[in-house]
Amino acid sequence: MNKLNQPKVFLIKMVLMSVMCLNILFTYATNSVFDGTMSINVSGNNRTMVVHVPANIEENSPLMISLHGRWGNGAAQQQCARFESIADTARFIVVYPDGLPQAILGGGGNTGWDVSGATDDDITFFRAIINTMYDRYKINKSRVYLSGFSIGGMETYHAANVAAKTFAAFASVSGYPLNEYHRYYIGARPVPFMHIHGKYDGFVKVDSVPIVVDNWVIRNGCNPVPVVTDKLGVYTKSVYSAANSSFQYIYYALDGRGHEYTITDTFNPSKEIWNFVKRYTLNDVCDTTLKWNPNFQMQKEGIVPVGWTTFVDSRSVNGSNQIVTSGPRIITLGDGSDYQHGFLLQSGSQTGSLTYGFDKQRTLQLQPGRYKIKFRVIAYNSESVGKTLTMQLKNRNNNTDIYSLAVQPVNCIQNNVAKNFTLASYDVTIRNYGEYQLSFTLPAGFVEMMVADLGVYSFINDNTGVETTKIDTVSADELVDVYTVNGNMVSSKKSLSLSLRELKNGVYIVSSCERSYVTKVLK
């Protein structure tokens, strides 16, 4: 059975486990401004929450919202997480909301959160909490954080996708999006995220955590090679550092722990969560156009990255981070190269390809909108210069939404130094949500090329690099670079006649490679 695609029976089993909080002893803070239950009206419904406001709380203080597990409530989460003593010292407000019975969980007393996003009434509730805390205590809306346990952690992941502009940072304990709720990995912005999970969690199965981590690291554009720290008998900590104007992702795998939110003398999840999220605000600068970046240039040498599959003739290799010494793989480039690492593509007597998205648990998920796909390519040897590399984006859900781009690199690697890559940029308009497969294909004939700097971004207008437009006649056999009117290169170093045959109908800017003349062409 697919570990992330658990049937509804799996969710119903969450009756007892989601509220397993072993440390039930709790000391309430004293002299607080408020320590009890509040209720607010949200879209005509009365919603309740447990609230702790430290004594003499200052204006512009942070807010932590902590979500309970299935069959739980705010009071139960308060007993588990025990943020109060941390809040009193660090000066922030903490709120433990009460979830509602969820039909997807069986209704009745099965309280939880709308992790499917069917209505997102809970997201509306969270925003109402923020506004209430602002009205009463003038919290800092740029320093609001969300964390949760079990199904509360699943809701935290969901919120990171649909409410990335509401919360500054996120943390999940023993919860991740199940396959039927795993969508929308490309929210409004990259987000700082911490995940904590017991190594013996057989309920929200720890075996599936690496898939979630991989997907989120790619969405954030982090360094895919973590810095790992082991604290014997306590945890293994993996830090995926920020890159590409993004934020880091941290994963704690806890020794000897199952499906639980447990505070011990050696590890306090709540303290780790606070120490992580407190560093971030919604005002932190990041690249909001960044949607997906596998960071070939920061991968380990000699691997096919996880989530990718290579084909050369009849031989295929699925990415597993296992070192290989031949065939398509991450290679290291010499000093003076534009990148430290890149992916070496190869074909044989038949075509060769590199594909992301064969595994349905690792796909490129795109919401409706305009995107730009960028990458850089260089021939591995002189024989491969001018050969065609084809990029294809295909909707796995219907196999009909297919977009492709052909690129011919004009330079090759010399003496292990790769400089002056050919930039490829492709604009695509997505009209319906889809899970996409991205592939790069080389023609038969033992062609070798290297790809680096691959990413998917929200569309923004780029300058063409063509500073002056001079209308002039370009002959059919003259080599040209072709740009869209937005300035994105769609064809390079090809004859005008060949370029026009390959292009869709539209208006293009054609720049001669041989002369300083540019013309506008209507096809």
Coordinates of C-alpha atoms in Angstrom, one line a residue:
M1 CA 0.0 0.0 0.0
N2 CA 1.2 3.5 -0.9
K3 CA 2.4 4.9 2.4
L4 CA 1.2 8.4 1.7
N5 CA -2.1 7.2 0.0
Q6 CA -3.7 5.8 3.1
P7 CA -7.4 4.9 2.8
K8 CA -10.0 6.5 4.9
V9 CA -9.7 3.5 7.3
F10 CA -6.2 4.9 8.1
L11 CA -7.7 8.2 9.1
I12 CA -10.4 6.6 11.3
K13 CA -7.6 4.8 13.2
M14 CA -6.4 8.2 14.5
V15 CA -9.0 7.9 17.4
L16 CA -6.6 7.2 20.2
M17 CA -3.2 8.0 18.9
S18 CA -3.6 11.6 17.9
V19 CA -4.1 12.8 21.5
M20 CA -1.2 10.7 22.9
C21 CA 0.5 13.3 25.0
L22 CA 2.6 11.6 27.7
N23 CA 3.4 14.6 29.8
I24 CA 0.0 15.6 31.3
L25 CA 1.4 17.4 34.3
F26 CA 1.0 21.1 33.7
T27 CA 1.7 24.2 35.8
Y28 CA -0.3 27.2 34.8
A29 CA 1.4 30.5 34.7
T30 CA 0.5 33.1 37.3
N31 CA -0.2 36.7 37.1
S32 CA -1.2 36.5 33.4
V33 CA -3.3 39.1 31.6
F34 CA -5.6 36.3 30.4
D35 CA -5.4 32.5 31.0
G36 CA -8.5 30.7 29.9
T37 CA -11.1 30.1 27.1
M38 CA -12.2 32.7 24.6
S39 CA -14.9 32.4 21.9
I40 CA -15.2 34.3 18.7
N41 CA -17.8 34.4 16.0
V42 CA -16.4 33.2 12.6
S43 CA -18.8 33.2 9.6
G44 CA -21.8 32.8 11.9
N45 CA -20.3 30.0 14.0
N46 CA -19.0 30.1 17.5
R47 CA -15.4 29.0 17.7
T48 CA -13.5 28.5 20.9
M49 CA -9.8 28.5 21.9
V50 CA -7.6 28.3 25.0
V51 CA -5.5 31.5 25.3
H52 CA -2.5 32.5 27.4
V53 CA -1.5 36.1 27.6
P54 CA 1.6 36.7 29.8
A55 CA 1.5 39.4 32.5
N56 CA 2.3 42.9 31.3
I57 CA 2.3 41.8 27.7
E58 CA 3.8 44.5 25.4
E59 CA 2.3 45.7 22.2
N60 CA 3.9 44.3 19.1
S61 CA 4.4 40.9 20.7
P62 CA 4.5 37.7 18.6
L63 CA 1.6 35.1 18.5
M64 CA 2.0 31.3 18.5
I65 CA -1.0 29.2 17.4
S66 CA -0.7 25.5 18.4
L67 CA -3.1 22.9 16.9
H68 CA -4.2 19.7 18.6
G69 CA -4.4 16.2 17.2
R70 CA -7.5 14.2 16.2
W71 CA -10.1 13.7 19.0
G72 CA -8.3 16.5 20.8
N73 CA -9.0 20.0 21.8
G74 CA -7.1 23.2 22.8
A75 CA -6.9 22.2 26.4
A76 CA -5.3 18.8 25.5
Q77 CA -2.8 20.5 23.2
Q78 CA -2.0 23.0 26.0
Q79 CA -1.1 20.1 28.3
C80 CA 1.2 18.6 25.7
A81 CA 2.9 21.6 24.2
R82 CA 3.2 23.7 27.4
F83 CA 4.3 26.9 25.6
E84 CA 3.3 29.0 28.7
S85 CA 6.6 29.1 30.5
I86 CA 8.4 29.8 27.2
A87 CA 5.9 32.5 26.4
D88 CA 6.2 34.2 29.8
T89 CA 10.0 34.5 29.3
A90 CA 10.1 35.2 25.5
R91 CA 7.0 37.5 25.7
F92 CA 4.6 36.1 23.2
I93 CA 0.9 35.1 23.3
V94 CA -0.1 31.5 22.7
V95 CA -3.5 30.2 21.5
Y96 CA -4.7 26.6 21.3
P97 CA -7.8 26.6 19.1
D98 CA -10.5 23.9 19.3
G99 CA -11.1 22.0 16.1
L100 CA -14.6 21.0 14.9
P101 CA -15.9 17.4 14.1
Q102 CA -14.7 16.5 10.6
A103 CA -16.9 14.5 8.3
I104 CA -13.8 13.1 6.6
L105 CA -12.8 11.7 10.0
G106 CA -16.2 10.1 10.6
G107 CA -18.0 13.0 12.2
G108 CA -19.3 12.7 15.8
G109 CA -16.5 13.4 18.3
N110 CA -13.8 13.2 15.7
T111 CA -12.5 16.7 16.1
G112 CA -9.7 17.9 13.9
W113 CA -8.9 20.2 11.0
D114 CA -10.0 20.6 7.4
V115 CA -6.7 19.2 6.1
S116 CA -8.3 18.6 2.7
G117 CA -8.9 22.3 2.2
A118 CA -12.4 21.5 1.1
T119 CA -13.7 24.7 2.8
D120 CA -10.7 26.2 4.6
D121 CA -13.1 27.4 7.3
D122 CA -10.2 26.6 9.7
I123 CA -7.9 29.0 7.9
T124 CA -10.6 31.6 8.2
F125 CA -10.8 30.8 11.9
F126 CA -7.0 31.2 12.3
R127 CA -7.1 34.6 10.7
A128 CA -10.0 35.6 13.0
I129 CA -7.8 34.6 15.9
I130 CA -5.0 36.8 14.6
N131 CA -7.4 39.8 14.2
T132 CA -8.9 39.2 17.7
M133 CA -5.4 39.1 19.3
Y134 CA -4.5 42.3 17.4
D135 CA -7.6 44.1 18.5
R136 CA -7.2 43.2 22.1
Y137 CA -3.4 43.1 22.6
K138 CA -1.9 44.7 19.4
I139 CA 0.2 41.7 18.5
N140 CA 2.8 42.0 15.7
K141 CA 1.0 40.5 12.6
S142 CA 4.3 40.0 10.9
R143 CA 5.3 37.6 13.7
V144 CA 2.5 35.1 13.8
Y145 CA 3.6 31.4 13.9
L146 CA 1.7 28.1 13.4
S147 CA 2.5 24.7 14.8
G148 CA 0.6 21.5 15.4
F149 CA 0.6 17.9 16.4
S150 CA -0.6 14.9 14.3
I151 CA -3.6 16.1 12.3
G152 CA -2.7 19.5 13.6
G153 CA 0.7 19.1 11.9
M154 CA -1.1 18.1 8.7
E155 CA -3.1 21.3 8.9
T156 CA 0.1 23.2 9.5
Y157 CA 1.5 21.9 6.2
H158 CA -1.7 22.8 4.5
A159 CA -1.6 26.3 5.9
A160 CA 2.0 26.7 4.7
N161 CA 0.6 26.2 1.2
V162 CA -2.6 28.3 1.3
A163 CA -1.8 30.8 4.0
A164 CA 1.9 31.5 3.5
K165 CA 1.3 35.2 3.7
T166 CA -0.5 34.9 7.0
F167 CA 2.2 33.0 9.1
A168 CA 5.9 33.9 9.2
A169 CA 7.1 30.3 10.0
F170 CA 5.7 26.8 10.6
A171 CA 6.4 23.7 12.6
S172 CA 4.8 20.2 12.6
V173 CA 5.1 17.4 15.2
S174 CA 4.2 13.9 13.9
G175 CA 2.1 15.2 11.1
Y176 CA 2.5 15.5 7.3
P177 CA 0.1 15.8 4.4
L178 CA -1.3 12.4 3.4
N179 CA -1.3 11.7 -0.3
E180 CA -5.0 12.7 -0.8
Y181 CA -4.1 16.0 0.9
H182 CA -0.5 16.5 -0.4
R183 CA -1.4 19.1 -3.0
Y184 CA -0.2 22.7 -3.4
Y185 CA 3.5 22.5 -2.8
I186 CA 3.9 25.8 -4.5
G187 CA 2.3 28.4 -2.2
A188 CA 2.7 32.1 -2.3
R189 CA 6.3 32.1 -1.1
P190 CA 9.0 29.8 0.3
V191 CA 8.5 29.4 4.1
P192 CA 10.7 28.5 7.1
F193 CA 9.6 25.0 8.2
M194 CA 10.5 22.6 11.0
H195 CA 9.4 19.0 11.2
I196 CA 9.7 16.8 14.3
H197 CA 8.9 13.0 14.1
G198 CA 9.5 10.0 16.2
K199 CA 11.7 7.3 14.6
Y200 CA 9.2 4.6 15.8
D201 CA 6.0 6.3 14.7
G202 CA 4.1 3.6 13.0
F203 CA 0.8 5.5 12.9
V204 CA 1.6 8.6 10.9
K205 CA 4.3 6.5 9.4
V206 CA 7.9 7.8 9.7
D207 CA 8.8 5.9 6.6
S208 CA 7.0 8.5 4.5
V209 CA 8.7 11.5 6.0
P210 CA 11.6 11.6 3.6
I211 CA 9.2 12.0 0.7
V212 CA 7.6 15.0 2.4
V213 CA 11.0 16.5 3.2
D214 CA 12.3 16.0 -0.4
N215 CA 9.2 17.8 -1.8
W216 CA 9.4 20.7 0.6
V217 CA 13.1 21.2 0.1
I218 CA 12.6 21.4 -3.6
R219 CA 9.7 23.8 -3.2
N220 CA 11.8 26.0 -1.0
G221 CA 14.9 25.7 -3.2
C222 CA 17.1 24.7 -0.2
N223 CA 20.5 23.1 -0.4
P224 CA 19.4 19.4 -0.9
V225 CA 22.4 18.1 1.0
P226 CA 21.6 18.5 4.7
V227 CA 24.0 19.2 7.6
V228 CA 23.3 16.3 9.9
T229 CA 23.9 16.3 13.7
D230 CA 23.4 13.3 15.9
K231 CA 22.7 13.6 19.6
L232 CA 23.1 10.0 20.8
G233 CA 19.8 8.5 22.1
V234 CA 17.9 11.8 21.5
Y235 CA 17.7 12.8 17.8
T236 CA 19.1 13.0 14.4
K237 CA 18.9 16.6 13.1
S238 CA 19.0 17.5 9.4
V239 CA 19.3 21.1 8.4
Y240 CA 18.6 22.0 4.8
S241 CA 20.2 25.4 4.5
A242 CA 18.5 28.3 2.8
A243 CA 19.5 29.0 -0.8
N244 CA 18.1 31.0 -3.8
S245 CA 16.6 33.7 -1.5
S246 CA 14.6 31.1 0.3
F247 CA 14.4 29.7 3.9
Q248 CA 15.8 26.7 5.6
Y249 CA 13.9 23.4 6.4
I250 CA 14.9 21.5 9.5
Y251 CA 13.9 17.8 10.3
Y252 CA 14.3 16.3 13.7
A253 CA 14.0 12.4 13.8
L254 CA 13.6 11.5 17.5
D255 CA 15.2 8.4 18.9
G256 CA 12.9 6.0 20.8
R257 CA 9.8 8.0 20.1
G258 CA 6.5 7.1 18.4
H259 CA 3.4 9.1 17.6
E260 CA 3.7 11.6 20.5
Y261 CA 4.3 15.1 21.6
T262 CA 6.6 14.5 24.6
I263 CA 8.7 17.0 26.6
T264 CA 11.7 15.5 28.3
D265 CA 14.8 16.7 30.0
T266 CA 16.8 16.0 26.9
F267 CA 14.4 17.4 24.2
N268 CA 11.6 19.9 24.4
P269 CA 9.8 20.1 21.0
S270 CA 8.1 23.4 22.0
K271 CA 11.4 25.1 22.9
E272 CA 13.0 23.9 19.7
I273 CA 10.0 25.2 17.7
W274 CA 10.0 28.6 19.4
N275 CA 13.8 29.0 18.9
F276 CA 13.3 28.2 15.2
V277 CA 10.3 30.3 14.3
K278 CA 11.2 33.4 16.4
R279 CA 13.9 34.3 13.9
Y280 CA 11.4 35.0 11.1
T281 CA 8.9 37.7 10.2
L282 CA 6.7 38.2 7.2
N283 CA 8.9 41.1 6.3
D284 CA 11.9 38.8 5.6
V285 CA 13.1 39.1 2.0
C286 CA 12.7 36.1 -0.2
D287 CA 12.1 35.3 -3.8
T288 CA 8.4 35.0 -4.0
T289 CA 8.6 34.0 -7.7
L290 CA 10.5 30.8 -6.8
K291 CA 8.2 27.8 -7.0
W292 CA 10.4 24.7 -7.5
N293 CA 14.2 24.2 -7.6
P294 CA 16.0 20.9 -7.4
N295 CA 19.4 22.6 -7.1
F296 CA 21.5 20.4 -9.4
Q297 CA 24.4 22.7 -8.7
M298 CA 24.2 21.9 -5.0
Q299 CA 23.7 18.1 -5.1
K300 CA 26.2 15.4 -4.2
E301 CA 28.5 14.2 -6.9
G302 CA 27.8 10.9 -8.6
I303 CA 24.1 10.5 -7.8
V304 CA 20.8 10.6 -9.7
P305 CA 18.8 12.9 -7.3
V306 CA 15.8 11.4 -5.5
G307 CA 12.6 11.9 -7.5
W308 CA 14.4 11.8 -10.9
T309 CA 14.7 8.9 -13.3
T310 CA 17.2 8.5 -16.2
F311 CA 16.9 6.4 -19.3
V312 CA 19.7 5.5 -21.7
D313 CA 18.7 2.9 -24.3
S314 CA 17.1 0.1 -22.2
R315 CA 18.8 1.0 -18.9
S316 CA 17.0 3.1 -16.3
V317 CA 18.1 4.5 -13.0
N318 CA 15.8 5.8 -10.3
G319 CA 17.2 8.5 -8.1
S320 CA 18.2 7.2 -4.6
N321 CA 21.3 9.2 -3.7
Q322 CA 23.4 6.1 -4.3
I323 CA 26.8 6.9 -5.8
V324 CA 27.3 5.8 -9.5
T325 CA 30.5 6.3 -11.5
S326 CA 29.1 6.2 -15.0
G327 CA 26.1 7.1 -17.0
P328 CA 23.8 10.2 -16.3
R329 CA 24.6 11.6 -12.9
I330 CA 25.6 14.7 -11.0
I331 CA 29.2 15.7 -12.0
T332 CA 31.7 18.1 -10.4
L333 CA 33.2 20.8 -12.6
G334 CA 36.6 22.3 -12.4
D335 CA 37.7 25.6 -10.9
G336 CA 36.6 28.6 -12.9
S337 CA 33.3 26.9 -14.0
D338 CA 30.0 28.8 -13.7
Y339 CA 28.7 26.1 -11.3
Q340 CA 30.2 23.6 -9.0
H341 CA 27.9 20.7 -10.0
G342 CA 25.5 20.0 -12.8
F343 CA 23.6 17.0 -14.2
L344 CA 25.2 15.1 -17.0
L345 CA 22.7 13.8 -19.5
Q346 CA 23.5 11.1 -22.0
S347 CA 21.9 9.3 -24.9
G348 CA 23.0 6.1 -26.5
S349 CA 22.1 4.4 -29.7
Q350 CA 18.6 5.4 -28.8
T351 CA 17.4 8.6 -27.1
G352 CA 18.3 9.3 -23.5
S353 CA 16.2 11.2 -21.0
L354 CA 16.0 12.6 -17.5
T355 CA 12.5 12.9 -15.9
Y356 CA 11.0 14.1 -12.7
G357 CA 7.5 13.0 -11.9
F358 CA 7.3 9.2 -12.7
D359 CA 6.8 8.7 -9.0
K360 CA 3.3 10.1 -8.2
Q361 CA 4.5 11.1 -4.8
R362 CA 7.1 13.4 -6.2
T363 CA 5.6 15.6 -8.9
L364 CA 5.8 19.2 -10.0
Q365 CA 2.5 20.6 -8.8
L366 CA 1.2 23.8 -10.6
Q367 CA -1.8 25.9 -9.8
P368 CA -3.4 28.0 -12.6
G369 CA -1.2 30.9 -13.5
R370 CA 1.8 31.9 -15.6
Y371 CA 5.2 30.4 -15.0
K372 CA 8.7 30.6 -16.3
I373 CA 10.8 27.5 -16.6
K374 CA 14.5 28.3 -16.7
F375 CA 17.7 26.2 -17.0
R376 CA 21.2 26.5 -18.4
V377 CA 22.7 23.9 -20.7
I378 CA 26.2 23.3 -22.1
A379 CA 27.5 20.5 -24.4
Y380 CA 29.8 18.0 -22.6
N381 CA 32.0 17.7 -25.7
S382 CA 32.5 19.4 -29.0
E383 CA 30.6 16.6 -30.8
S384 CA 27.4 17.5 -28.9
V385 CA 27.5 21.3 -29.7
G386 CA 24.5 22.2 -31.8
K387 CA 22.6 19.0 -31.0
T388 CA 19.0 19.5 -29.7
L389 CA 18.0 19.1 -26.1
T390 CA 14.2 18.9 -25.7
M391 CA 12.5 19.9 -22.5
Q392 CA 8.9 18.7 -22.0
L393 CA 6.3 19.5 -19.3
K394 CA 3.4 17.1 -19.3
N395 CA 0.3 17.0 -17.1
R396 CA 0.2 13.5 -15.5
N397 CA -3.5 13.8 -14.7
N398 CA -4.7 14.0 -18.3
N399 CA -1.6 13.6 -20.5
T400 CA -2.9 16.4 -22.8
D401 CA -1.4 19.5 -21.4
I402 CA 2.1 19.2 -23.0
Y403 CA 4.6 22.0 -23.4
S404 CA 8.0 21.7 -25.0
L405 CA 11.1 23.7 -25.8
A406 CA 14.1 22.8 -28.0
V407 CA 17.5 24.1 -27.1
Q408 CA 20.9 23.8 -28.9
P409 CA 23.9 24.7 -26.7
V410 CA 26.6 26.7 -28.5
N411 CA 29.5 26.0 -26.1
C412 CA 31.1 22.9 -24.6
I413 CA 33.0 22.0 -21.5
Q414 CA 36.8 22.4 -22.1
N415 CA 39.4 20.9 -19.7
N416 CA 36.6 20.2 -17.2
V417 CA 35.7 24.0 -17.1
A418 CA 32.1 24.8 -18.0
K419 CA 31.6 28.5 -18.9
N420 CA 29.1 30.4 -21.0
F421 CA 26.1 28.1 -20.6
T422 CA 23.2 28.6 -23.0
L423 CA 20.2 30.0 -21.1
A424 CA 16.8 28.5 -21.9
S425 CA 13.7 30.2 -20.7
Y426 CA 10.1 29.1 -21.4
D427 CA 6.8 30.8 -20.5
V428 CA 3.8 28.6 -19.8
T429 CA 0.3 29.4 -18.8
I430 CA -1.4 26.8 -16.6
R431 CA -5.2 26.9 -16.8
N432 CA -6.1 24.1 -14.4
Y433 CA -4.4 22.6 -11.4
G434 CA -2.2 19.6 -12.4
E435 CA 0.6 17.4 -11.3
Y436 CA 3.3 17.6 -13.9
Q437 CA 6.1 15.5 -15.2
L438 CA 9.2 17.4 -16.4
S439 CA 11.7 15.7 -18.7
F440 CA 14.8 16.4 -20.7
T441 CA 15.5 14.3 -23.8
L442 CA 18.6 14.0 -26.0
P443 CA 18.5 12.5 -29.6
A444 CA 20.1 9.2 -30.4
G445 CA 23.8 9.2 -31.2
F446 CA 25.7 9.3 -27.9
V447 CA 25.0 12.9 -27.2
E448 CA 26.2 14.4 -23.9
M449 CA 25.1 17.6 -22.3
M450 CA 25.0 19.1 -18.8
V451 CA 22.1 21.0 -17.2
A452 CA 22.3 23.3 -14.2
D453 CA 20.3 26.2 -12.6
L454 CA 16.9 24.6 -13.2
G455 CA 13.9 26.3 -11.6
V456 CA 10.2 27.1 -12.0
Y457 CA 9.2 30.6 -11.2
S458 CA 6.1 32.8 -11.2
F459 CA 6.0 34.8 -14.4
I460 CA 7.6 38.2 -14.4
N461 CA 8.6 40.3 -17.4
D462 CA 12.4 40.1 -18.1
N463 CA 14.3 42.5 -20.3
T464 CA 15.3 41.0 -23.6
G465 CA 18.9 42.1 -23.6
V466 CA 18.2 43.7 -27.0
E467 CA 18.9 47.3 -26.3
T468 CA 18.1 48.8 -29.8
T469 CA 15.7 47.6 -32.4
K470 CA 16.5 48.2 -36.0
I471 CA 14.1 47.0 -38.6
D472 CA 15.9 45.1 -41.3
T473 CA 15.4 42.2 -43.5
V474 CA 16.7 38.9 -42.2
S475 CA 17.3 36.1 -44.7
A476 CA 15.7 32.7 -44.3
D477 CA 19.1 31.0 -43.8
E478 CA 20.6 33.6 -41.4
L479 CA 21.3 32.4 -37.9
V480 CA 19.0 34.2 -35.4
D481 CA 18.1 34.3 -31.7
V482 CA 14.3 34.5 -31.2
Y483 CA 12.6 36.1 -28.2
T484 CA 9.0 36.5 -27.2
V485 CA 7.7 40.1 -26.9
N486 CA 8.3 39.8 -23.1
G487 CA 12.0 39.1 -23.8
N488 CA 12.2 35.4 -23.1
M489 CA 14.5 33.5 -25.5
V490 CA 12.6 30.6 -27.2
S491 CA 15.2 29.7 -29.9
S492 CA 18.9 30.2 -30.3
K493 CA 21.5 30.1 -33.1
K494 CA 19.1 28.6 -35.7
S495 CA 18.2 29.7 -39.2
L496 CA 15.2 32.0 -39.4
S497 CA 13.3 29.4 -41.5
L498 CA 13.9 26.6 -39.1
S499 CA 13.1 28.8 -36.1
L500 CA 9.8 29.9 -37.5
R501 CA 8.8 26.3 -38.4
E502 CA 9.3 25.3 -34.7
L503 CA 7.4 28.2 -33.2
K504 CA 3.7 28.6 -32.5
N505 CA 1.8 31.4 -34.1
G506 CA 2.5 34.7 -32.4
V507 CA 4.7 37.8 -32.4
Y508 CA 8.4 37.4 -31.9
I509 CA 11.6 39.5 -31.8
V510 CA 14.3 38.1 -34.1
S511 CA 17.9 39.1 -33.5
S512 CA 20.5 38.2 -36.1
C513 CA 23.5 36.4 -34.7
E514 CA 25.6 37.7 -37.5
R515 CA 24.7 41.4 -37.6
S516 CA 23.5 44.0 -35.2
Y517 CA 20.0 44.1 -36.7
V518 CA 16.7 43.1 -35.0
T519 CA 13.3 42.8 -36.5
K520 CA 9.8 41.9 -35.3
V521 CA 8.1 39.0 -37.0
L522 CA 4.5 37.9 -37.0
K523 CA 4.0 34.3 -37.7

